[in-house]
PDB file of C-alpha atoms in Angstrom:
ATOM      1  CA  MET N   2     -54.384  94.285 182.822  1.00 66.00           C
ATOM      2  CA  GLN N   3     -52.715  93.292 186.031  1.00 72.00           C
ATOM      3  CA  CYS N   4     -49.133  91.704 185.261  1.00 75.00           C
ATOM      4  CA  ARG N   5     -47.100  89.880 187.897  1.00 75.00           C
ATOM      5  CA  GLY N   6     -43.256  90.011 187.962  1.00 76.00           C
ATOM      6  CA  HIS N   7     -40.387  88.766 189.758  1.00 72.00           C
ATOM      7  CA  ARG N   8     -37.053  90.566 190.361  1.00 72.00           C
ATOM      8  CA  ASP N   9     -33.706  88.710 190.261  1.00 70.00           C
ATOM      9  CA  ASN N  10     -33.570  88.746 194.040  1.00 70.00           C
ATOM     10  CA  GLY N  11     -36.922  87.024 194.366  1.00 70.00           C
ATOM     11  CA  GLU N  12     -39.076  89.882 195.290  1.00 74.00           C
ATOM     12  CA  SER N  13     -42.330  89.967 193.626  1.00 76.00           C
ATOM     13  CA  PHE N  14     -44.424  92.906 192.239  1.00 75.00           C
ATOM     14  CA  THR N  15     -47.729  93.557 190.462  1.00 79.00           C
ATOM     15  CA  ALA N  16     -48.177  96.291 188.045  1.00 76.00           C
ATOM     16  CA  ASP N  17     -51.248  97.725 186.178  1.00 76.00           C
ATOM     17  CA  VAL N  18     -50.374  97.697 182.373  1.00 74.00           C
ATOM     18  CA  TRP N  19     -52.328  99.105 179.527  1.00 74.00           C
ATOM     19  CA  PHE N  20     -51.607  98.224 175.951  1.00 73.00           C
ATOM     20  CA  SER N  21     -52.436 100.349 172.934  1.00 76.00           C
ATOM     21  CA  THR N  22     -51.978  99.597 169.298  1.00 77.00           C
ATOM     22  CA  TYR N  23     -51.032 102.374 166.605  1.00 76.00           C
ATOM     23  CA  LYS N  24     -49.440 102.608 163.079  1.00 79.00           C
ATOM     24  CA  GLU N  25     -46.266 104.135 162.347  1.00 79.00           C
ATOM     25  CA  ARG N  26     -45.221 104.581 158.761  1.00 83.00           C
ATOM     26  CA  GLY N  27     -47.966 102.150 157.900  1.00 83.00           C
ATOM     27  CA  ARG N  28     -46.519  99.386 160.125  1.00 84.00           C
ATOM     28  CA  PRO N  29     -48.492  98.103 163.228  1.00 80.00           C
ATOM     29  CA  ARG N  30     -46.910  99.033 166.634  1.00 79.00           C
ATOM     30  CA  LEU N  31     -47.745  98.277 170.242  1.00 74.00           C
ATOM     31  CA  ALA N  32     -47.249 100.528 173.318  1.00 75.00           C
ATOM     32  CA  ALA N  33     -47.458  99.496 176.884  1.00 68.00           C
ATOM     33  CA  ILE N  34     -48.041 102.029 179.639  1.00 69.00           C
ATOM     34  CA  ILE N  35     -47.043 100.838 183.239  1.00 69.00           C
ATOM     35  CA  GLY N  36     -49.332 102.264 185.843  1.00 68.00           C
ATOM     36  CA  GLU N  37     -49.085 101.575 189.519  1.00 65.00           C
ATOM     37  CA  VAL N  38     -46.710  99.101 190.892  1.00 65.00           C
ATOM     38  CA  THR N  39     -47.691  97.142 194.040  1.00 66.00           C
ATOM     39  CA  GLU N  40     -45.002  95.552 196.110  1.00 62.00           C
ATOM     40  CA  GLU N  41     -45.745  92.139 197.207  1.00 59.00           C
ATOM     41  CA  PRO N  42     -44.396  90.604 200.475  1.00 55.00           C
ATOM     42  CA  ILE N  43     -40.572  90.085 200.103  1.00 50.00           C
ATOM     43  CA  ILE N  44     -39.456  86.467 200.173  1.00 52.00           C
ATOM     44  CA  ASN N  45     -35.869  85.396 200.196  1.00 53.00           C
ATOM     45  CA  HIS N  46     -34.153  84.108 197.144  1.00 49.00           C
ATOM     46  CA  THR N  47     -34.169  80.501 198.288  1.00 57.00           C
ATOM     47  CA  GLU N  48     -37.726  80.592 199.099  1.00 58.00           C
ATOM     48  CA  TYR N  49     -38.423  82.051 195.581  1.00 52.00           C
ATOM     49  CA  GLN N  50     -36.254  79.388 193.829  1.00 56.00           C
ATOM     50  CA  GLU N  51     -37.916  76.545 195.860  1.00 59.00           C
ATOM     51  CA  ARG N  52     -41.430  77.810 195.079  1.00 62.00           C
ATOM     52  CA  THR N  53     -40.644  78.193 191.328  1.00 67.00           C
ATOM     53  CA  ALA N  54     -38.496  75.065 190.882  1.00 79.00           C
ATOM     54  CA  LEU N  55     -40.087  72.706 188.344  1.00 87.00           C
ATOM     55  CA  SER N  56     -40.799  69.010 188.733  1.00 89.00           C
ATOM     56  CA  GLU N  57     -39.537  66.639 186.026  1.00 93.00           C
ATOM     57  CA  ARG N  58     -43.204  66.099 184.911  1.00 95.00           C
ATOM     58  CA  GLU N  59     -43.627  70.005 184.680  1.00 94.00           C
ATOM     59  CA  VAL N  60     -40.524  70.306 182.458  1.00 93.00           C
ATOM     60  CA  ASP N  61     -41.764  67.706 180.163  1.00 95.00           C
ATOM     61  CA  VAL N  62     -45.203  69.310 179.782  1.00 96.00           C
ATOM     62  CA  LEU N  63     -43.480  72.613 178.966  1.00 93.00           C
ATOM     63  CA  ARG N  64     -41.281  70.909 176.494  1.00 94.00           C
ATOM     64  CA  TYR N  65     -44.263  69.578 174.476  1.00 95.00           C
ATOM     65  CA  LEU N  66     -46.223  72.900 175.125  1.00 93.00           C
ATOM     66  CA  VAL N  67     -43.596  74.924 173.439  1.00 92.00           C
ATOM     67  CA  GLN N  68     -43.658  72.687 170.489  1.00 92.00           C
ATOM     68  CA  GLY N  69     -47.411  73.576 170.239  1.00 92.00           C
ATOM     69  CA  LEU N  70     -48.818  70.266 171.261  1.00 94.00           C
ATOM     70  CA  ALA N  71     -52.627  70.076 172.508  1.00 95.00           C
ATOM     71  CA  ASN N  72     -53.166  68.504 175.996  1.00 96.00           C
ATOM     72  CA  LYS N  73     -54.368  65.151 174.384  1.00 96.00           C
ATOM     73  CA  GLU N  74     -51.224  64.929 172.388  1.00 96.00           C
ATOM     74  CA  ILE N  75     -48.911  65.820 175.251  1.00 96.00           C
ATOM     75  CA  ALA N  76     -50.762  63.142 177.256  1.00 96.00           C
ATOM     76  CA  VAL N  77     -50.100  60.480 174.552  1.00 97.00           C
ATOM     77  CA  CYS N  78     -46.412  61.534 174.221  1.00 96.00           C
ATOM     78  CA  MET N  79     -46.040  61.192 178.070  1.00 97.00           C
ATOM     79  CA  GLY N  80     -48.159  58.221 178.599  1.00 97.00           C
ATOM     80  CA  VAL N  81     -50.349  59.830 181.109  1.00 97.00           C
ATOM     81  CA  SER N  82     -53.977  60.854 181.191  1.00 96.00           C
ATOM     82  CA  GLU N  83     -55.203  64.217 179.583  1.00 96.00           C
ATOM     83  CA  SER N  84     -56.346  65.211 183.304  1.00 95.00           C
ATOM     84  CA  THR N  85     -52.662  64.819 184.558  1.00 96.00           C
ATOM     85  CA  VAL N  86     -51.417  67.183 181.691  1.00 96.00           C
ATOM     86  CA  LYS N  87     -54.389  69.627 182.675  1.00 95.00           C
ATOM     87  CA  ASN N  88     -53.419  69.557 186.485  1.00 95.00           C
ATOM     88  CA  THR N  89     -49.741  69.969 185.521  1.00 95.00           C
ATOM     89  CA  LEU N  90     -50.533  72.942 183.406  1.00 95.00           C
ATOM     90  CA  GLN N  91     -52.587  74.469 186.317  1.00 93.00           C
ATOM     91  CA  GLN N  92     -49.507  74.094 188.614  1.00 91.00           C
ATOM     92  CA  LEU N  93     -47.349  75.863 185.914  1.00 92.00           C
ATOM     93  CA  PHE N  94     -49.799  78.678 185.687  1.00 89.00           C
ATOM     94  CA  ALA N  95     -49.690  79.058 189.402  1.00 86.00           C
ATOM     95  CA  LYS N  96     -45.923  78.941 189.571  1.00 85.00           C
ATOM     96  CA  SER N  97     -45.376  81.520 186.692  1.00 84.00           C
ATOM     97  CA  GLY N  98     -48.160  83.758 187.505  1.00 82.00           C
ATOM     98  CA  VAL N  99     -49.673  83.601 184.045  1.00 85.00           C
ATOM     99  CA  ARG N 100     -53.237  82.696 182.820  1.00 86.00           C
ATOM    100  CA  THR N 101     -52.902  81.541 179.301  1.00 89.00           C
ATOM    101  CA  ARG N 102     -50.879  79.001 177.301  1.00 90.00           C
ATOM    102  CA  SER N 103     -49.258  81.685 175.089  1.00 89.00           C
ATOM    103  CA  GLN N 104     -48.245  83.499 178.262  1.00 89.00           C
ATOM    104  CA  LEU N 105     -46.873  80.246 179.726  1.00 90.00           C
ATOM    105  CA  VAL N 106     -44.842  79.521 176.624  1.00 90.00           C
ATOM    106  CA  ARG N 107     -43.323  83.084 176.738  1.00 88.00           C
ATOM    107  CA  VAL N 108     -42.339  82.375 180.360  1.00 85.00           C
ATOM    108  CA  ALA N 109     -40.892  78.959 179.454  1.00 86.00           C
ATOM    109  CA  LEU N 110     -38.757  80.346 176.795  1.00 87.00           C
ATOM    110  CA  GLU N 111     -37.574  83.352 178.941  1.00 84.00           C
ATOM    111  CA  THR N 112     -36.981  81.507 182.147  1.00 81.00           C
ATOM    112  CA  TYR N 113     -36.604  77.777 181.769  1.00 79.00           C
ATOM    113  CA  ARG N 114     -34.924  77.663 178.278  1.00 81.00           C
ATOM    114  CA  ASP N 115     -31.935  75.796 179.529  1.00 82.00           C
ATOM    115  CA  LEU N 116     -34.266  73.000 180.612  1.00 80.00           C
ATOM    116  CA  LEU N 117     -36.188  72.805 177.504  1.00 78.00           C
TER     117      LEU N 117
END
């Protein structure tokens, strides 16, 4: 699986990561092996912050997403269409470099916790 990451200085990288599960003393464990790391073009910190800054609507969608609401429920709470919620989620996926809702929740809690 390829994972994207961002350093504190705004630099981006992609790494090949393999996951494996095993048991130790009868308890499930997860191991991650990081393979090749590919450096991406360096961008300055200001550009990185501008590119990853969230709009008010994106923050609102994240708040509801973290609470476990479905797109329809988020739309009702925000007074917008379900399509608007889906479009906003696509923008959030692109900004955060993730593909799934659960990954987006993780990124939200790690990166934007103070906004939620």
